[in-house]
mmCIF file of C-alpha atoms and ligand atoms in Angstrom:
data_model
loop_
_atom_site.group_PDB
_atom_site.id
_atom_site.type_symbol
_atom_site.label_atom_id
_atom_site.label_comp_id
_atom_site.label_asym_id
_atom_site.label_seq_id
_atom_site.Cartn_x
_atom_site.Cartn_y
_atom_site.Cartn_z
ATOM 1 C CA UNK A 1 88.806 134.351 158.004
ATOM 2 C CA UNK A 2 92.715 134.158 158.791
ATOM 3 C CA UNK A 3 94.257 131.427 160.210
ATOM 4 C CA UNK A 4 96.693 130.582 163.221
ATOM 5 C CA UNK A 5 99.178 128.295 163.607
ATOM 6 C CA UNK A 6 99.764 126.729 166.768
ATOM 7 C CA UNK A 7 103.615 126.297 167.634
ATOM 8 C CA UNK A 8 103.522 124.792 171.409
ATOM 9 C CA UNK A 9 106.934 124.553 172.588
ATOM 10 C CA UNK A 10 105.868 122.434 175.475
ATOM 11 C CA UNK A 11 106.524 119.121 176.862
ATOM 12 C CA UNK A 12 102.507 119.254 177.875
ATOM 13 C CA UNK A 13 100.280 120.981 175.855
ATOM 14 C CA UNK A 14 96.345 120.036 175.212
ATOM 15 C CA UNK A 15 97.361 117.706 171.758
ATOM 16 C CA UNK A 16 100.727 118.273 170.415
ATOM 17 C CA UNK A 17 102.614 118.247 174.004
ATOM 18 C CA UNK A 18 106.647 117.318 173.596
ATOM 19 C CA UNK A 19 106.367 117.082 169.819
ATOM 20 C CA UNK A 20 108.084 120.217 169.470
ATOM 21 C CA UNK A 21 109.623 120.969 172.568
ATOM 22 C CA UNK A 22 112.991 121.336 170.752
ATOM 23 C CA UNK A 23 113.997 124.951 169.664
ATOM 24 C CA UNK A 24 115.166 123.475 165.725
ATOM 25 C CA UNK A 25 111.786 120.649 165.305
ATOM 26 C CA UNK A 26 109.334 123.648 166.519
ATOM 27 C CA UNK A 27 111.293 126.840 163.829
ATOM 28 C CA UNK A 28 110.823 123.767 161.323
ATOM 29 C CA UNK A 29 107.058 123.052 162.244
ATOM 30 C CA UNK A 30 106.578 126.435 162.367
ATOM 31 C CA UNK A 31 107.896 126.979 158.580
ATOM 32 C CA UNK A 32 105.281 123.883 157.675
ATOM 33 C CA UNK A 33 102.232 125.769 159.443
ATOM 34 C CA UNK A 34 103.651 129.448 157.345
ATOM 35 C CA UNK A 35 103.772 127.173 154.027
ATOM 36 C CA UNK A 36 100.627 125.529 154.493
ATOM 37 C CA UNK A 37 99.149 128.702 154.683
ATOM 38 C CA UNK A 38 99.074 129.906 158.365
ATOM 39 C CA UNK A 39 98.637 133.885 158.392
ATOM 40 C CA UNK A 40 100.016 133.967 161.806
ATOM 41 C CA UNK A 41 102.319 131.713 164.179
ATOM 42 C CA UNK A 42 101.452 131.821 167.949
ATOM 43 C CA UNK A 43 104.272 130.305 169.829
ATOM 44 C CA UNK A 44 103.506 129.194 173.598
ATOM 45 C CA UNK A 45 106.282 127.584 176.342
ATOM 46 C CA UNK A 46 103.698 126.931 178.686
ATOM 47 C CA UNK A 47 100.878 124.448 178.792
ATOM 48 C CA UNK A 48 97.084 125.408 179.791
ATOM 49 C CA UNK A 49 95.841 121.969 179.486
ATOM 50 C CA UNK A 50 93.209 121.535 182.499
ATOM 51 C CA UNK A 51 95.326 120.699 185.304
ATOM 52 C CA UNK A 52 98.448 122.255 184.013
ATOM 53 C CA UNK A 53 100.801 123.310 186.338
ATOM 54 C CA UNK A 54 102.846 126.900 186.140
ATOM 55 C CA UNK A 55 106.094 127.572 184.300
ATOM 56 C CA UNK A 56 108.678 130.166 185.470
ATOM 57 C CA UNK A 57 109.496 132.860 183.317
ATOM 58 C CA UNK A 58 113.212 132.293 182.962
ATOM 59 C CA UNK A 59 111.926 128.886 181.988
ATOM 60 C CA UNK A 60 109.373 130.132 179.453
ATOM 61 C CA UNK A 61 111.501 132.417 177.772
ATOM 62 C CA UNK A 62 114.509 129.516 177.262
ATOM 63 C CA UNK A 63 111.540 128.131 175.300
ATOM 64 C CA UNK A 64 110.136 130.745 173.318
ATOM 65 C CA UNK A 65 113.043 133.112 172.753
ATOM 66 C CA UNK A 66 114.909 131.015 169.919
ATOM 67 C CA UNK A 67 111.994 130.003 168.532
ATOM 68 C CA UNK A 68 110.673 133.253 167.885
ATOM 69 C CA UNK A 69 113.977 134.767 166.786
ATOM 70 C CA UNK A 70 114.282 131.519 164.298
ATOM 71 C CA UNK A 71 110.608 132.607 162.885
ATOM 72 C CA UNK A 72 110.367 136.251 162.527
ATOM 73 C CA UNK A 73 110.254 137.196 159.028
ATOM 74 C CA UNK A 74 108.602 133.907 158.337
ATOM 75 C CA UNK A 75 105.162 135.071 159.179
ATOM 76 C CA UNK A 76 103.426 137.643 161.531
ATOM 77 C CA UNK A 77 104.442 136.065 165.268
ATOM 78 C CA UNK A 78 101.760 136.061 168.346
ATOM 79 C CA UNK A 79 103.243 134.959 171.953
ATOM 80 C CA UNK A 80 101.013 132.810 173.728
ATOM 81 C CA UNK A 81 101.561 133.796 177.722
ATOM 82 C CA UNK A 82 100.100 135.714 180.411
ATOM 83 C CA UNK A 83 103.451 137.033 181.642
ATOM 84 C CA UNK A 84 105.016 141.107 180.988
ATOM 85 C CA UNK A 85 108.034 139.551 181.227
ATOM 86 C CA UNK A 86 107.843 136.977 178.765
ATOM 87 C CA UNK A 87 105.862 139.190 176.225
ATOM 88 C CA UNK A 88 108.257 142.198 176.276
ATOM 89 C CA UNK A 89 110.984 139.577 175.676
ATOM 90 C CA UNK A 90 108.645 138.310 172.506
ATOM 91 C CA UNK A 91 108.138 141.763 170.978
ATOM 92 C CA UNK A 92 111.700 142.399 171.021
ATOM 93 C CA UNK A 93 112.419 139.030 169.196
ATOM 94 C CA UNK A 94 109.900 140.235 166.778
ATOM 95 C CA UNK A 95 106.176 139.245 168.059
ATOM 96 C CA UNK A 96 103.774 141.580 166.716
ATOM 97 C CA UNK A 97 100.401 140.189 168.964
ATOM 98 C CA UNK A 98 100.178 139.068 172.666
ATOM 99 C CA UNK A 99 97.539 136.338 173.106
ATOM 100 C CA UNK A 100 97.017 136.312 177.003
ATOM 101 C CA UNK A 101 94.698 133.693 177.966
ATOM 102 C CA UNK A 102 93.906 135.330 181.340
ATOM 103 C CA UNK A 103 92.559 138.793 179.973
ATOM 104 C CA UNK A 104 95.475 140.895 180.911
ATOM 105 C CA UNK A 105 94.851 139.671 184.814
ATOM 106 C CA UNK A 106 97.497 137.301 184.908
ATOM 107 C CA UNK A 107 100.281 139.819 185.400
ATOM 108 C CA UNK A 108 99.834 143.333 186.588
ATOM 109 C CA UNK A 109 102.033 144.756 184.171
ATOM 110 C CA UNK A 110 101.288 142.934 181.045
ATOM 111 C CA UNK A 111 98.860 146.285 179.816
ATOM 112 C CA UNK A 112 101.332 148.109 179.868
ATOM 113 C CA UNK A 113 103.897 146.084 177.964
ATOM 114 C CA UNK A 114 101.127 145.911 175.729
ATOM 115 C CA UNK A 115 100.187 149.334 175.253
ATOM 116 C CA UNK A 116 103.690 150.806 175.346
ATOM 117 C CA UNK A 117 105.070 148.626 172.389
ATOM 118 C CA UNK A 118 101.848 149.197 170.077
ATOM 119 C CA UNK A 119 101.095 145.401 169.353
ATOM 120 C CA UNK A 120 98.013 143.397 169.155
ATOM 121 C CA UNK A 121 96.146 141.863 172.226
ATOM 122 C CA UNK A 122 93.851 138.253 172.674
ATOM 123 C CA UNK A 123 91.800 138.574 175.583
ATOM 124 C CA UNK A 124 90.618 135.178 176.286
ATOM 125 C CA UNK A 125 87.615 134.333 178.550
ATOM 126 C CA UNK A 126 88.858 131.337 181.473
ATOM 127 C CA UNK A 127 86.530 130.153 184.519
ATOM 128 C CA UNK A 128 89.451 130.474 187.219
ATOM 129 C CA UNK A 129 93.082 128.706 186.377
ATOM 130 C CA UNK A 130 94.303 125.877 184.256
ATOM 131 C CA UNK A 131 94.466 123.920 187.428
ATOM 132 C CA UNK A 132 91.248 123.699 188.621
ATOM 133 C CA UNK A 133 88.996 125.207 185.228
ATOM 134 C CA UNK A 134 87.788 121.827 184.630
ATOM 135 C CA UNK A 135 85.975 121.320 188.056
ATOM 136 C CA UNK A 136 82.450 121.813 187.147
ATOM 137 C CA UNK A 137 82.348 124.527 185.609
ATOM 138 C CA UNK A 138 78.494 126.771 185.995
ATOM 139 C CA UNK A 139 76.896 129.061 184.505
ATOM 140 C CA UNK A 140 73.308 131.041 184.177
ATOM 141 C CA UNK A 141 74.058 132.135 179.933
ATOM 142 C CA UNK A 142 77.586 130.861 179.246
ATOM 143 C CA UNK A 143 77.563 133.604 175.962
ATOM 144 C CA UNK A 144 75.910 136.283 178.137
ATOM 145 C CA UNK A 145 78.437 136.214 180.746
ATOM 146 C CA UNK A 146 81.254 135.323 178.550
ATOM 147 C CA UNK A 147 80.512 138.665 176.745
ATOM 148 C CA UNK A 148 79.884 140.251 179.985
ATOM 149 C CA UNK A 149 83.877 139.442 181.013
ATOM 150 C CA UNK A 150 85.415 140.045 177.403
ATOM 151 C CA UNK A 151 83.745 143.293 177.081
ATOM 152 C CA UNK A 152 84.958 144.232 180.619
ATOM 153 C CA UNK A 153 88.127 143.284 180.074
ATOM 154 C CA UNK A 154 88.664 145.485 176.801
ATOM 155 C CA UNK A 155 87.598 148.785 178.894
ATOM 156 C CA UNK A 156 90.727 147.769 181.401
ATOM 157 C CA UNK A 157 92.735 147.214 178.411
ATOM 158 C CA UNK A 158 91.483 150.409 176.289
ATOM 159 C CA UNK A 159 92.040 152.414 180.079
ATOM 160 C CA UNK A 160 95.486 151.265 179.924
ATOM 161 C CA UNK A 161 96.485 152.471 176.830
ATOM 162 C CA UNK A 162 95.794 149.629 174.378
ATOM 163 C CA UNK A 163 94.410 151.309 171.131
ATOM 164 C CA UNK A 164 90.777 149.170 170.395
ATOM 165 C CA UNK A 165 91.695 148.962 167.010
ATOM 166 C CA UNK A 166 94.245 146.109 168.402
ATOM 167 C CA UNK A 167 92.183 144.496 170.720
ATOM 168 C CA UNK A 168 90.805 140.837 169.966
ATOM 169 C CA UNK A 169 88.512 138.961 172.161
ATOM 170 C CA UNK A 170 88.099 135.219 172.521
ATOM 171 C CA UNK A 171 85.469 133.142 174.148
ATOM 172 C CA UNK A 172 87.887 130.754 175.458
ATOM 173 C CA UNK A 173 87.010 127.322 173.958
ATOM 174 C CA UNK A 174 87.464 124.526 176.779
ATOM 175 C CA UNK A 175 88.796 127.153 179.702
ATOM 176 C CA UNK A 176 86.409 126.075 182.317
ATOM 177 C CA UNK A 177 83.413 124.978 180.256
ATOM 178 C CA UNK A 178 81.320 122.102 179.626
ATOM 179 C CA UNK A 179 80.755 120.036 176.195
ATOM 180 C CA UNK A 180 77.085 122.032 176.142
ATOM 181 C CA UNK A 181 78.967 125.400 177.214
ATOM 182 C CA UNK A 182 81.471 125.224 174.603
ATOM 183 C CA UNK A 183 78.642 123.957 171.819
ATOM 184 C CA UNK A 184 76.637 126.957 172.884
ATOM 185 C CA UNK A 185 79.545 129.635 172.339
ATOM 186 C CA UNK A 186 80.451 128.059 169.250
ATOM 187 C CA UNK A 187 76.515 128.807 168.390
ATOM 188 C CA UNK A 188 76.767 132.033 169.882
ATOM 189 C CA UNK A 189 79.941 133.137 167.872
ATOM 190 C CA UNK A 190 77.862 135.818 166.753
ATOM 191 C CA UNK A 191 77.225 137.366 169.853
ATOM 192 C CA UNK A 192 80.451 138.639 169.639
ATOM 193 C CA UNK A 193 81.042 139.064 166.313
ATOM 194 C CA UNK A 194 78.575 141.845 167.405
ATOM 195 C CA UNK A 195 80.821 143.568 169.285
ATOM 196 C CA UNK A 196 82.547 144.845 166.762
ATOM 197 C CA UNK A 197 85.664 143.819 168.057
ATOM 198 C CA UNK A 198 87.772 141.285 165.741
ATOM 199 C CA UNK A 199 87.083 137.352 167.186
ATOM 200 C CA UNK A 200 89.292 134.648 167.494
ATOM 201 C CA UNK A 201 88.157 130.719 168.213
ATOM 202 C CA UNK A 202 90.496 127.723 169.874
ATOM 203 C CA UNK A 203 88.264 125.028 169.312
ATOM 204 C CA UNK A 204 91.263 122.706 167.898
ATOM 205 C CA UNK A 205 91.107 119.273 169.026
ATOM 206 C CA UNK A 206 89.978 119.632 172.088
ATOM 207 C CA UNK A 207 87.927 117.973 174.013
ATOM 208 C CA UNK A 208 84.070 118.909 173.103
ATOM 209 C CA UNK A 209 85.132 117.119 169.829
ATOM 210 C CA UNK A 210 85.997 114.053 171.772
ATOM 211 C CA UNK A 211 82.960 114.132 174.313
ATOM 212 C CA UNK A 212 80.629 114.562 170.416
ATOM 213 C CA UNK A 213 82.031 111.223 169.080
ATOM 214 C CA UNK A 214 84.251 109.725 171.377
ATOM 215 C CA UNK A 215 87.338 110.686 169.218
ATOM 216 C CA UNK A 216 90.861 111.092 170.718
ATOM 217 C CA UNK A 217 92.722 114.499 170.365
ATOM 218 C CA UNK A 218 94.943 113.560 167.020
ATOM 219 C CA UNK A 219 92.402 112.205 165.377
ATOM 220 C CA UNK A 220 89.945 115.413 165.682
ATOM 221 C CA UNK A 221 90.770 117.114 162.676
ATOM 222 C CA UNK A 222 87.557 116.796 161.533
ATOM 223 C CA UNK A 223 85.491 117.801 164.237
ATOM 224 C CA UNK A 224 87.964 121.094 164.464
ATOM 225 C CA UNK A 225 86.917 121.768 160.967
ATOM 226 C CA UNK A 226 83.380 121.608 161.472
ATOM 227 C CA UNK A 227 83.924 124.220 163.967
ATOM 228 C CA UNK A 228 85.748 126.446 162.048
ATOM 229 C CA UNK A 229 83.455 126.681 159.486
ATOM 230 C CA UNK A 230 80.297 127.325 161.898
ATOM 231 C CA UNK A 231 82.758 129.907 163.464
ATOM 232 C CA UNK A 232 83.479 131.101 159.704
ATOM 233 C CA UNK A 233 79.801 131.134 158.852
ATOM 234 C CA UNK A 234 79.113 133.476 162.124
ATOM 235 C CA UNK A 235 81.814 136.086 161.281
ATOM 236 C CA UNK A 236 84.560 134.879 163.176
ATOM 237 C CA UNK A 237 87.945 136.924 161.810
ATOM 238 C CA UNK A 238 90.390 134.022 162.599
ATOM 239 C CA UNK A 239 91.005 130.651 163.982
ATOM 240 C CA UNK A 240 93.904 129.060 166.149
ATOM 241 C CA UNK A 241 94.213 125.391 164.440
ATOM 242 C CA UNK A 242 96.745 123.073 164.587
ATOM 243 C CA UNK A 243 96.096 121.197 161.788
ATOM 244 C CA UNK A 244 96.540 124.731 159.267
ATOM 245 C CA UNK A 245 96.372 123.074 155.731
ATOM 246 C CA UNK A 246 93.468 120.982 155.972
ATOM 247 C CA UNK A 247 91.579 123.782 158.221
ATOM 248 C CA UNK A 248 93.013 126.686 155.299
ATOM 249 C CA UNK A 249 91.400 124.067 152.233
ATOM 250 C CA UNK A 250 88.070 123.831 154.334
ATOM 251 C CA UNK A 251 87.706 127.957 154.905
ATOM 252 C CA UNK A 252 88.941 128.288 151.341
ATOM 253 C CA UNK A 253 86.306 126.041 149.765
ATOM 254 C CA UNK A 254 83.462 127.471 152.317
ATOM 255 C CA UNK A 255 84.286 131.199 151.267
ATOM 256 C CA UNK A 256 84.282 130.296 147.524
ATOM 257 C CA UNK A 257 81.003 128.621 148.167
ATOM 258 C CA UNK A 258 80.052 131.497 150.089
ATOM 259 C CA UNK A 259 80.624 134.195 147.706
ATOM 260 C CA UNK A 260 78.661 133.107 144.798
HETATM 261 N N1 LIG B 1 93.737 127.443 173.632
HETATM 262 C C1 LIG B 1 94.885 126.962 174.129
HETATM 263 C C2 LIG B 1 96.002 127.790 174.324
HETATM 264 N N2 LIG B 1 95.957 129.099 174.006
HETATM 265 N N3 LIG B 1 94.758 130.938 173.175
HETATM 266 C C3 LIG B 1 93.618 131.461 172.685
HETATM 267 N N4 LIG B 1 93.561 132.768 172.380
HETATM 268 N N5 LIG B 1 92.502 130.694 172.491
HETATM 269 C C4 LIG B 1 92.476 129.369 172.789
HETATM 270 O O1 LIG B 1 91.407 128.724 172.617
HETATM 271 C C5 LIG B 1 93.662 128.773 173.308
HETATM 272 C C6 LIG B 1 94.805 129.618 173.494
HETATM 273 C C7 LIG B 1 94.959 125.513 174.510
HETATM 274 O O2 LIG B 1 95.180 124.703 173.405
HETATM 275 P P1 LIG B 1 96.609 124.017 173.057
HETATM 276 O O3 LIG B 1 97.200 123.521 174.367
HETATM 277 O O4 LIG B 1 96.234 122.903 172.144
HETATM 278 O O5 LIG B 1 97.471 125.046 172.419
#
């Protein structure tokens, strides 16, 4: 199972808001997630927390831009964003994989941008927006109708052009779900895994770990692990982490155990 490192150039974002909201501090923390063993870097200028509010793009890409130009080369890039703009920007600083968290419905020409430049694509499952996810969230089979929208969502992507072979799909960890709906995905992981289609888990330190044991978001590292490895065990192909060395040792350990 590969690993991504989390580079939020934010001054908001779920856990690591501000700490790297400077172009030089988040190319250096970037380098740090590459060395500890990250096999990707996805690089975000705008927050999704619940109740996050919207960035511009000019705004965005003053974020992302030099920090994406000051890691190419270091390791494969992803841009975090739901904007064309932003992500045609990305590709040309050398992104090679779009993670949209709103399934390619954010922006009307993001499939496009996607399909004409060849890269790869994260559609992530969300209950609504950032703004208002949180607001008791509902439903019948949380991994049924999860599936239902992810597997939807790749036919509008494959009908635009995106090859499947570089589609990814992403239950959406903590994008309008409960504690018991995001427990029940993580369970489900293989649900999707059935698909055939490559899946990627956010469960790092976010808030399911806290509502488990009362933990607050820096000091979840364990609880993200945990999750990783039930991920792992259910055929997950990667996780985004921000804590990439401990998370790397963990899958390391669990796939030496789980070869033998
Ligand atoms: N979570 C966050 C942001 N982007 N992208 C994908 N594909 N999956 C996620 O679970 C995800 C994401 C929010 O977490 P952060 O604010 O700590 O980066």
């Amino acid at each position: 199972m590969k690993v991504m490192g989390i580079v939020n150039v934010t001054p908001d974002s779920f856990s690591d808001g501000g700490l790297y909201f400077d172009a030089d501090r988040a190319i250096e923390h970037g380098r740090a997630l590459a060395a500890a063993g990250a096999d990707l870097l996805d690089i975000g200028g705008e927050s999704t927390r619940p109740g996050a509010e919207p960035v511009d793009a000019g705004e965005e890409l003053n974020r992302v831009i030099p920090v994406i130009e000051g890691l190419a080369g270091v390791a494969p890039i992803s841009i975090d964003t739901g904007k064309a703009e932003v992500a045609a920007a990305a590709i040309c600083a050398g992104a090679s994989m779009v993670n949209d968290v709103t399934a390619l419905n954010g922006d009307p020409e993001m499939a496009s941008v996607c399909a004409e430049n060849g890269v790869e694509v994260v559609l992530m499952h969300m209950l609504g927006e950032p703004r208002t996810m949180q607001d008791d969230p509902r439903y019948d089979d949380v991994v049924a109708e999860v599936g239902d929208f992810l597997l939807a969502r790749v036919e509008a992507a494959a009908s635009a052009g995106i090859s499947r072979e570089r589609i990814w799909i992403d239950p959406g960890i903590g994008f309008g779900k409960t504690v018991e709906h995001n427990l029940e995905l993580l369970r489900g992981t293989g649900r999707f895994v059935a698909t055939g289609l490559p899946v990627l888990v956010g469960p790092s330190r976010k808030a399911f770990i806290g509502r488990v044991d009362g933990s607050v978001e820096a000091d979840r590292v364990g609880g993200t692990i945990a999750a990783c490895l039930a991920v792992a065990d259910r055929g997950a192909a990667m996780v985004r982490v921000h804590d990439v060395a401990p998370v790397v040792q963990a899958i390391r350990v669990r796939d030496r155990i789980a070869r033998a």
